[in-house]
């Protein structure tokens, strides 16, 4: 194995930068999580910062601002988890800012796939005579920013599907009861995910059957947007997601063009701009249902970079059949039902070689439940 270009200290400081970046989680999307640490020529940390809020200062700027004695920048090394930006956006270009300083070396975990940056940030630094090294802890940086990277590369949000089933593969009992398949710890983990992803998506049947709030409870965190797939646009406006204090964070997906057009009429018992302060997105029909691929592209335009889907079996089937799920989080509860609603049905698969293949599997025990996490 070739010796690493990086020293133990390099790794230590980049780990620190990654931990700082993490503090922005839930507040910076659709922008990336970025952390930055500045070390002087003697090897002492003289500055640190991270991207704290969407549209606000970038990590590098916050780190530079925190440096008290600017003479320490002479010969300094800057560790940053994402390539410094080349463009002037909501804030000035970080690469240009750094290129004017007497720093010696910039260590980058990951190149930025944003077409406005994409190598140009590194070029600006190199042209100014600064040594640039990339790729330190790039796997960690990639997984930390998986939503941003996916969203930037594909123009669609990163889609995580959460399911909770019994050991024998049921998500509801024969009488339809489905709440509390998993234990308390699994449920609070789901609430952590709701705070971490930009949005939570469910289908109309879930709203009708459970009248969920889809809010973050049990843990601290910001409220996600709520995406309701209601093809016929006929859910009663009395449901929680249309009436509670987060009403303006609800986005409805429909393909019913007639009702969508009529929806300005407050006399109709359907979603209307006056009675409902959220948004309704009209998409095409696909195999009799709303075109979810189109819906995700529209959501990306609304700055939704990640979606946590908490589907019933219909929505799960629709998403899986079209290859729209990027990550599966499957809770398996130590229960047997022997009948009821199955988690995965009708995927259109006849033969083993057509099976949807998952990769990078991890398993975790969460309370009494087992969590299988994997990517498509
Ligand atoms: C951030 N924070 O610390 C870094 C970013 O819209 P702007 O001007 O804030 O630019 C956003 C882009 O800048 C973002 O998509 C990413 O490519 C780059 N780097 N962004 O929000 C940061 N370093
Ligand atoms: Zn920047």
Short mmCIF file of C-alpha atoms and ligand atoms in Angstrom, two decimals:
data_model
loop_
_atom_site.label_atom_id
_atom_site.label_comp_id
_atom_site.label_asym_id
_atom_site.label_seq_id
_atom_site.Cartn_x
_atom_site.Cartn_y
_atom_site.Cartn_z
CA UNK A 1 0.00 0.00 0.00
CA UNK A 2 1.50 3.40 -0.92
CA UNK A 3 2.29 5.67 2.02
CA UNK A 4 -0.38 8.32 2.57
CA UNK A 5 0.43 11.83 1.42
CA UNK A 6 -1.16 13.01 4.63
CA UNK A 7 0.25 13.08 8.14
CA UNK A 8 -1.44 12.06 11.37
CA UNK A 9 -1.94 15.73 12.18
CA UNK A 10 -3.56 16.33 8.80
CA UNK A 11 -6.07 13.60 9.60
CA UNK A 12 -6.66 14.97 13.09
CA UNK A 13 -7.43 18.46 11.79
CA UNK A 14 -9.64 17.26 8.97
CA UNK A 15 -11.63 15.17 11.48
CA UNK A 16 -12.07 18.32 13.52
CA UNK A 17 -13.28 20.19 10.40
CA UNK A 18 -15.79 17.39 9.69
CA UNK A 19 -17.12 17.60 13.25
CA UNK A 20 -17.54 21.36 12.90
CA UNK A 21 -19.36 20.92 9.58
CA UNK A 22 -21.83 18.58 11.26
CA UNK A 23 -23.03 21.41 13.52
CA UNK A 24 -24.73 22.99 10.51
CA UNK A 25 -26.94 19.95 9.92
CA UNK A 26 -30.59 20.89 9.50
CA UNK A 27 -29.77 24.56 8.85
CA UNK A 28 -27.78 24.85 5.62
CA UNK A 29 -29.59 22.77 3.02
CA UNK A 30 -29.72 22.85 0.02
CA UNK A 31 -26.16 24.03 0.52
CA UNK A 32 -23.45 21.68 1.81
CA UNK A 33 -22.22 21.11 5.33
CA UNK A 34 -18.72 22.62 5.43
CA UNK A 35 -16.19 22.90 8.25
CA UNK A 36 -12.81 24.65 8.29
CA UNK A 37 -9.80 24.69 10.62
CA UNK A 38 -6.71 26.94 10.33
CA UNK A 39 -3.33 25.84 11.72
CA UNK A 40 -0.33 28.21 11.94
CA UNK A 41 3.20 27.40 10.79
CA UNK A 42 4.01 26.05 14.27
CA UNK A 43 1.15 23.54 14.14
CA UNK A 44 -1.21 25.36 16.51
CA UNK A 45 -4.88 25.85 15.72
CA UNK A 46 -5.55 29.57 15.29
CA UNK A 47 -9.01 29.52 13.76
CA UNK A 48 -12.08 27.41 13.06
CA UNK A 49 -15.55 27.82 11.63
CA UNK A 50 -18.39 26.15 9.80
CA UNK A 51 -21.26 27.00 7.50
CA UNK A 52 -23.96 27.81 10.02
CA UNK A 53 -27.02 28.96 8.07
CA UNK A 54 -28.20 28.79 4.50
CA UNK A 55 -27.22 31.96 2.61
CA UNK A 56 -24.86 33.10 5.38
CA UNK A 57 -21.05 33.14 5.53
CA UNK A 58 -19.18 30.11 4.24
CA UNK A 59 -17.07 27.97 6.56
CA UNK A 60 -13.75 29.42 5.37
CA UNK A 61 -14.90 32.99 6.06
CA UNK A 62 -16.09 32.09 9.55
CA UNK A 63 -12.76 30.38 10.25
CA UNK A 64 -10.77 33.37 8.97
CA UNK A 65 -12.86 35.78 11.03
CA UNK A 66 -12.11 33.76 14.15
CA UNK A 67 -8.33 34.22 13.73
CA UNK A 68 -7.33 36.87 16.29
CA UNK A 69 -3.75 37.55 15.23
CA UNK A 70 -3.77 37.67 11.42
CA UNK A 71 0.06 37.42 11.30
CA UNK A 72 -0.45 33.74 12.16
CA UNK A 73 -1.77 33.22 8.61
CA UNK A 74 1.80 33.49 7.28
CA UNK A 75 2.66 29.92 6.25
CA UNK A 76 -0.59 28.54 7.68
CA UNK A 77 -2.46 25.41 6.57
CA UNK A 78 -6.22 25.57 5.98
CA UNK A 79 -8.25 22.36 6.31
CA UNK A 80 -11.63 22.49 4.64
CA UNK A 81 -14.13 19.68 4.07
CA UNK A 82 -15.24 20.96 0.64
CA UNK A 83 -13.32 22.69 -2.13
CA UNK A 84 -13.42 26.47 -1.53
CA UNK A 85 -15.97 28.11 -3.82
CA UNK A 86 -14.77 29.84 -6.99
CA UNK A 87 -17.88 31.90 -7.60
CA UNK A 88 -19.34 35.06 -6.19
CA UNK A 89 -22.72 33.94 -4.92
CA UNK A 90 -24.59 35.09 -1.85
CA UNK A 91 -21.11 35.70 -0.42
CA UNK A 92 -17.70 36.47 -2.04
CA UNK A 93 -15.56 33.65 -3.46
CA UNK A 94 -13.69 31.81 -0.70
CA UNK A 95 -10.93 30.67 -3.08
CA UNK A 96 -10.29 34.29 -4.10
CA UNK A 97 -10.31 35.40 -0.44
CA UNK A 98 -7.80 32.68 0.50
CA UNK A 99 -5.61 33.35 -2.55
CA UNK A 100 -4.93 36.88 -1.29
CA UNK A 101 -3.62 35.63 2.05
CA UNK A 102 -0.10 34.39 2.87
CA UNK A 103 -1.31 30.83 3.64
CA UNK A 104 0.98 28.06 2.45
CA UNK A 105 -1.27 25.06 2.01
CA UNK A 106 -4.96 24.19 1.67
CA UNK A 107 -6.09 20.62 2.38
CA UNK A 108 -9.48 19.70 0.93
CA UNK A 109 -11.53 16.59 1.69
CA UNK A 110 -13.79 16.69 -1.35
CA UNK A 111 -14.05 18.51 -4.66
CA UNK A 112 -17.28 20.43 -5.14
CA UNK A 113 -19.44 19.02 -8.00
CA UNK A 114 -21.34 22.32 -8.23
CA UNK A 115 -20.62 23.40 -11.85
CA UNK A 116 -19.83 26.91 -10.60
CA UNK A 117 -16.95 25.45 -8.60
CA UNK A 118 -15.91 21.95 -9.77
CA UNK A 119 -12.12 22.30 -9.69
CA UNK A 120 -12.08 26.04 -10.35
CA UNK A 121 -11.65 26.81 -6.64
CA UNK A 122 -8.56 24.63 -6.49
CA UNK A 123 -7.20 26.25 -9.65
CA UNK A 124 -7.54 29.76 -8.19
CA UNK A 125 -5.55 28.69 -5.13
CA UNK A 126 -2.83 26.95 -7.13
CA UNK A 127 -2.44 29.92 -9.46
CA UNK A 128 -1.78 32.04 -6.38
CA UNK A 129 1.07 29.70 -5.43
CA UNK A 130 -0.80 27.92 -2.64
CA UNK A 131 -0.19 24.17 -2.30
CA UNK A 132 -3.49 22.28 -2.57
CA UNK A 133 -4.04 18.67 -1.58
CA UNK A 134 -7.39 16.95 -1.97
CA UNK A 135 -8.90 13.65 -0.92
CA UNK A 136 -8.16 13.54 2.81
CA UNK A 137 -11.04 11.65 4.53
CA UNK A 138 -13.02 11.92 1.32
CA UNK A 139 -15.24 8.93 2.20
CA UNK A 140 -16.33 10.56 5.44
CA UNK A 141 -16.88 13.88 3.67
CA UNK A 142 -18.89 12.16 0.93
CA UNK A 143 -21.18 10.42 3.35
CA UNK A 144 -21.62 13.57 5.44
CA UNK A 145 -22.81 15.49 2.37
CA UNK A 146 -24.65 12.67 0.59
CA UNK A 147 -27.81 14.76 0.17
CA UNK A 148 -25.99 17.82 -1.21
CA UNK A 149 -23.85 15.72 -3.55
CA UNK A 150 -26.81 13.76 -4.91
CA UNK A 151 -28.94 16.89 -5.32
CA UNK A 152 -26.14 18.79 -7.06
CA UNK A 153 -25.28 15.96 -9.44
CA UNK A 154 -28.79 14.79 -10.38
CA UNK A 155 -31.07 17.80 -9.89
CA UNK A 156 -33.26 15.60 -7.69
CA UNK A 157 -33.42 15.31 -3.92
CA UNK A 158 -31.72 12.47 -2.05
CA UNK A 159 -34.57 10.08 -1.23
CA UNK A 160 -34.46 7.96 1.92
CA UNK A 161 -37.24 5.45 2.47
CA UNK A 162 -38.05 4.41 6.02
CA UNK A 163 -40.15 1.33 6.63
CA UNK A 164 -41.02 -0.53 9.83
CA UNK A 165 -42.01 -4.16 9.50
CA UNK A 166 -42.37 -7.29 11.57
CA UNK A 167 -39.87 -10.14 11.32
CA UNK A 168 -42.25 -11.80 8.88
CA UNK A 169 -42.50 -8.72 6.65
CA UNK A 170 -45.79 -7.03 7.61
CA UNK A 171 -46.28 -3.29 8.09
CA UNK A 172 -49.89 -3.60 9.34
CA UNK A 173 -52.01 -6.29 11.01
CA UNK A 174 -55.10 -7.80 9.32
CA UNK A 175 -57.33 -5.24 11.13
CA UNK A 176 -55.24 -2.39 9.65
CA UNK A 177 -53.53 -1.42 12.91
CA UNK A 178 -50.00 -0.33 12.15
CA UNK A 179 -48.90 2.15 14.79
CA UNK A 180 -46.14 1.14 17.17
CA UNK A 181 -44.71 -1.80 15.27
CA UNK A 182 -41.29 -0.63 16.47
CA UNK A 183 -40.25 0.44 19.95
CA UNK A 184 -39.64 3.86 21.44
CA UNK A 185 -35.96 4.15 20.49
CA UNK A 186 -36.69 3.49 16.83
CA UNK A 187 -39.41 6.12 16.91
CA UNK A 188 -37.17 8.80 18.36
CA UNK A 189 -34.52 7.96 15.77
CA UNK A 190 -37.13 8.65 13.09
CA UNK A 191 -37.78 12.02 14.72
CA UNK A 192 -34.04 12.76 14.52
CA UNK A 193 -34.18 11.96 10.83
CA UNK A 194 -37.15 14.29 10.37
CA UNK A 195 -35.04 17.11 11.80
CA UNK A 196 -32.09 16.15 9.62
CA UNK A 197 -33.74 15.82 6.21
CA UNK A 198 -35.37 18.73 4.38
CA UNK A 199 -38.74 17.07 4.05
CA UNK A 200 -40.96 14.14 5.03
CA UNK A 201 -43.18 12.50 2.40
CA UNK A 202 -46.29 10.34 2.84
CA UNK A 203 -49.16 9.19 0.63
CA UNK A 204 -52.84 10.10 0.91
CA UNK A 205 -53.81 6.84 2.60
CA UNK A 206 -51.43 7.50 5.47
CA UNK A 207 -52.96 10.96 5.97
CA UNK A 208 -56.49 9.52 5.86
CA UNK A 209 -55.76 6.58 8.16
CA UNK A 210 -53.38 8.08 10.73
CA UNK A 211 -53.88 11.86 10.38
CA UNK A 212 -50.17 12.27 11.20
CA UNK A 213 -48.51 15.56 12.12
CA UNK A 214 -45.13 14.57 10.65
CA UNK A 215 -43.39 16.97 13.00
CA UNK A 216 -40.23 16.61 15.05
CA UNK A 217 -41.09 15.57 18.59
CA UNK A 218 -39.13 13.66 21.28
CA UNK A 219 -35.94 15.38 20.03
CA UNK A 220 -34.79 18.97 19.39
CA UNK A 221 -34.69 20.11 15.80
CA UNK A 222 -36.23 22.13 13.05
CA UNK A 223 -39.48 21.13 11.37
CA UNK A 224 -39.18 19.60 7.91
CA UNK A 225 -41.40 20.40 4.96
CA UNK A 226 -44.23 17.90 4.62
CA UNK A 227 -44.91 16.43 1.21
CA UNK A 228 -48.27 14.77 0.70
CA UNK A 229 -48.86 12.74 -2.45
CA UNK A 230 -52.57 13.24 -3.10
CA UNK A 231 -53.07 12.36 -6.77
CA UNK A 232 -56.85 13.05 -6.85
CA UNK A 233 -56.42 16.19 -4.69
CA UNK A 234 -59.27 15.14 -2.46
CA UNK A 235 -57.89 14.95 1.08
CA UNK A 236 -60.11 16.85 3.53
CA UNK A 237 -58.56 20.14 4.57
CA UNK A 238 -59.30 19.35 8.17
CA UNK A 239 -56.33 16.99 8.46
CA UNK A 240 -53.46 17.99 10.77
CA UNK A 241 -50.95 18.65 7.99
CA UNK A 242 -53.27 21.34 6.56
CA UNK A 243 -54.35 23.01 9.77
CA UNK A 244 -51.57 22.97 12.36
CA UNK A 245 -48.97 25.70 12.93
CA UNK A 246 -46.71 24.27 10.22
CA UNK A 247 -49.43 24.41 7.56
CA UNK A 248 -47.22 26.61 5.36
CA UNK A 249 -44.63 23.85 5.21
CA UNK A 250 -46.98 21.40 3.56
CA UNK A 251 -46.57 20.72 -0.16
CA UNK A 252 -49.20 18.66 -1.95
CA UNK A 253 -48.42 16.69 -5.11
CA UNK A 254 -51.37 16.12 -7.42
CA UNK A 255 -52.07 15.16 -11.03
CA UNK A 256 -55.73 16.24 -10.95
CA UNK A 257 -55.49 19.22 -13.24
CA UNK A 258 -59.21 20.06 -13.11
CA UNK A 259 -59.33 20.21 -9.34
CA UNK A 260 -56.00 22.00 -9.26
CA UNK A 261 -57.40 24.71 -11.55
CA UNK A 262 -60.66 24.92 -9.60
CA UNK A 263 -58.79 25.09 -6.36
CA UNK A 264 -59.03 28.87 -6.24
CA UNK A 265 -62.72 28.36 -5.49
CA UNK A 266 -63.12 28.43 -1.70
CA UNK A 267 -66.58 26.84 -1.98
CA UNK A 268 -65.07 23.52 -3.00
CA UNK A 269 -63.94 21.27 -0.22
CA UNK A 270 -60.46 20.93 -1.61
CA UNK A 271 -57.13 22.59 -1.04
CA UNK A 272 -57.25 26.20 -2.08
CA UNK A 273 -54.75 29.02 -1.87
CA UNK A 274 -56.99 31.00 0.50
CA UNK A 275 -57.80 28.23 2.92
CA UNK A 276 -54.45 26.46 2.86
CA UNK A 277 -51.19 28.33 3.25
CA UNK A 278 -48.95 25.63 1.82
CA UNK A 279 -48.22 24.83 -1.81
CA UNK A 280 -49.76 22.50 -4.37
CA UNK A 281 -47.66 21.12 -7.23
CA UNK A 282 -49.33 19.84 -10.37
CA UNK A 283 -47.49 16.98 -12.08
CA UNK A 284 -48.28 14.67 -15.00
CA UNK A 285 -50.06 11.36 -14.66
CA UNK A 286 -47.89 8.26 -14.83
CA UNK A 287 -49.50 4.80 -14.87
CA UNK A 288 -52.63 6.28 -13.30
CA UNK A 289 -50.74 8.00 -10.45
CA UNK A 290 -48.83 11.23 -9.95
CA UNK A 291 -45.48 11.23 -11.75
CA UNK A 292 -43.15 11.05 -8.79
CA UNK A 293 -39.97 11.49 -10.79
CA UNK A 294 -41.33 14.79 -12.05
CA UNK A 295 -42.46 15.64 -8.52
CA UNK A 296 -38.91 15.21 -7.20
CA UNK A 297 -37.50 17.47 -9.92
CA UNK A 298 -40.08 20.13 -9.03
CA UNK A 299 -39.24 19.75 -5.35
CA UNK A 300 -35.54 20.22 -6.10
CA UNK A 301 -36.45 23.53 -7.72
CA UNK A 302 -38.08 24.48 -4.41
CA UNK A 303 -34.70 23.84 -2.70
CA UNK A 304 -35.72 20.46 -1.27
CA UNK A 305 -32.42 18.54 -1.35
CA UNK A 306 -33.54 15.52 0.67
CA UNK A 307 -36.75 13.61 1.32
CA UNK A 308 -37.47 11.11 4.08
CA UNK A 309 -40.35 8.97 2.78
CA UNK A 310 -42.48 7.21 5.38
CA UNK A 311 -44.63 5.24 2.96
CA UNK A 312 -47.37 2.70 3.11
CA UNK A 313 -47.01 -0.19 0.69
CA UNK A 314 -48.58 1.72 -2.25
CA UNK A 315 -46.17 4.65 -2.16
CA UNK A 316 -43.25 2.28 -1.45
CA UNK A 317 -44.15 0.24 -4.52
CA UNK A 318 -44.55 3.30 -6.76
CA UNK A 319 -41.14 4.68 -5.72
CA UNK A 320 -39.27 1.39 -5.92
CA UNK A 321 -40.72 0.45 -9.31
CA UNK A 322 -39.37 3.68 -10.75
CA UNK A 323 -35.99 3.45 -9.08
CA UNK A 324 -36.53 6.65 -7.15
CA UNK A 325 -35.22 5.53 -3.76
CA UNK A 326 -31.57 6.16 -2.94
CA UNK A 327 -31.37 4.74 0.57
CA UNK A 328 -33.49 2.30 2.56
CA UNK A 329 -33.84 2.43 6.34
CA UNK A 330 -35.72 -0.72 7.30
CA UNK A 331 -36.67 -1.37 10.90
CA UNK A 332 -37.45 -4.98 11.71
CA UNK A 333 -39.40 -5.47 14.90
CA UNK A 334 -39.24 -8.76 16.82
CA UNK A 335 -42.89 -9.51 16.18
CA UNK A 336 -44.75 -12.01 14.02
CA UNK A 337 -48.17 -11.31 12.52
CA UNK A 338 -48.68 -14.14 10.07
CA UNK A 339 -50.93 -11.92 7.97
CA UNK A 340 -51.77 -8.30 7.15
CA UNK A 341 -50.23 -5.76 4.78
CA UNK A 342 -46.86 -6.72 3.36
CA UNK A 343 -44.08 -4.16 3.19
CA UNK A 344 -42.92 -4.80 -0.37
CA UNK A 345 -45.34 -6.11 -3.00
CA UNK A 346 -45.90 -5.74 -6.73
CA UNK A 347 -42.41 -4.65 -7.70
CA UNK A 348 -42.87 -6.26 -11.10
CA UNK A 349 -40.08 -8.73 -10.47
CA UNK A 350 -40.36 -12.32 -11.74
CA UNK A 351 -36.89 -13.69 -11.48
CA UNK A 352 -34.08 -13.55 -8.95
CA UNK A 353 -31.79 -11.80 -11.38
CA UNK A 354 -34.25 -8.89 -11.56
CA UNK A 355 -34.18 -8.38 -7.78
CA UNK A 356 -33.48 -4.83 -6.59
CA UNK A 357 -29.95 -5.08 -5.28
CA UNK A 358 -28.90 -3.10 -2.23
CA UNK A 359 -25.33 -2.29 -1.27
CA UNK A 360 -23.22 -0.85 1.55
CA UNK A 361 -25.41 -2.56 4.13
CA UNK A 362 -25.11 -1.76 7.82
CA UNK A 363 -27.17 -3.25 10.61
CA UNK A 364 -27.74 -1.66 13.99
CA UNK A 365 -29.76 -2.76 16.96
CA UNK A 366 -32.08 0.07 18.04
CA UNK A 367 -33.73 -0.91 21.31
CA UNK A 368 -35.37 -4.27 20.59
CA UNK A 369 -35.56 -3.56 16.88
CA UNK A 370 -33.08 -4.22 14.14
CA UNK A 371 -32.26 -1.42 11.67
CA UNK A 372 -30.99 -2.38 8.24
CA UNK A 373 -29.58 0.59 6.30
CA UNK A 374 -28.58 0.18 2.68
CA UNK A 375 -28.22 2.01 -0.61
CA UNK A 376 -29.70 1.25 -4.02
C1 LIG B 1 -21.90 26.99 1.41
N1 LIG B 1 -21.11 27.01 2.51
O1 LIG B 1 -19.16 26.87 3.54
C2 LIG B 1 -19.24 26.50 1.22
C3 LIG B 1 -20.07 26.43 0.06
O2 LIG B 1 -25.28 30.39 -2.64
P1 LIG B 1 -23.90 30.61 -2.08
O3 LIG B 1 -23.22 31.82 -2.61
O4 LIG B 1 -23.88 30.53 -0.59
O5 LIG B 1 -23.02 29.40 -2.64
C4 LIG B 1 -23.38 28.11 -2.37
C5 LIG B 1 -22.39 27.15 -3.01
O6 LIG B 1 -21.07 27.43 -2.58
C6 LIG B 1 -22.63 25.72 -2.61
O7 LIG B 1 -23.56 25.09 -3.43
C7 LIG B 1 -21.26 25.08 -2.74
O8 LIG B 1 -21.07 24.67 -4.08
C8 LIG B 1 -20.30 26.24 -2.47
N2 LIG B 1 -19.57 26.12 -1.15
N3 LIG B 1 -21.39 26.68 0.22
O9 LIG B 1 -23.10 27.21 1.50
C9 LIG B 1 -19.82 26.81 2.49
N4 LIG B 1 -17.91 26.28 1.16
ZN1 LIG B 2 -17.27 29.80 -0.23
#
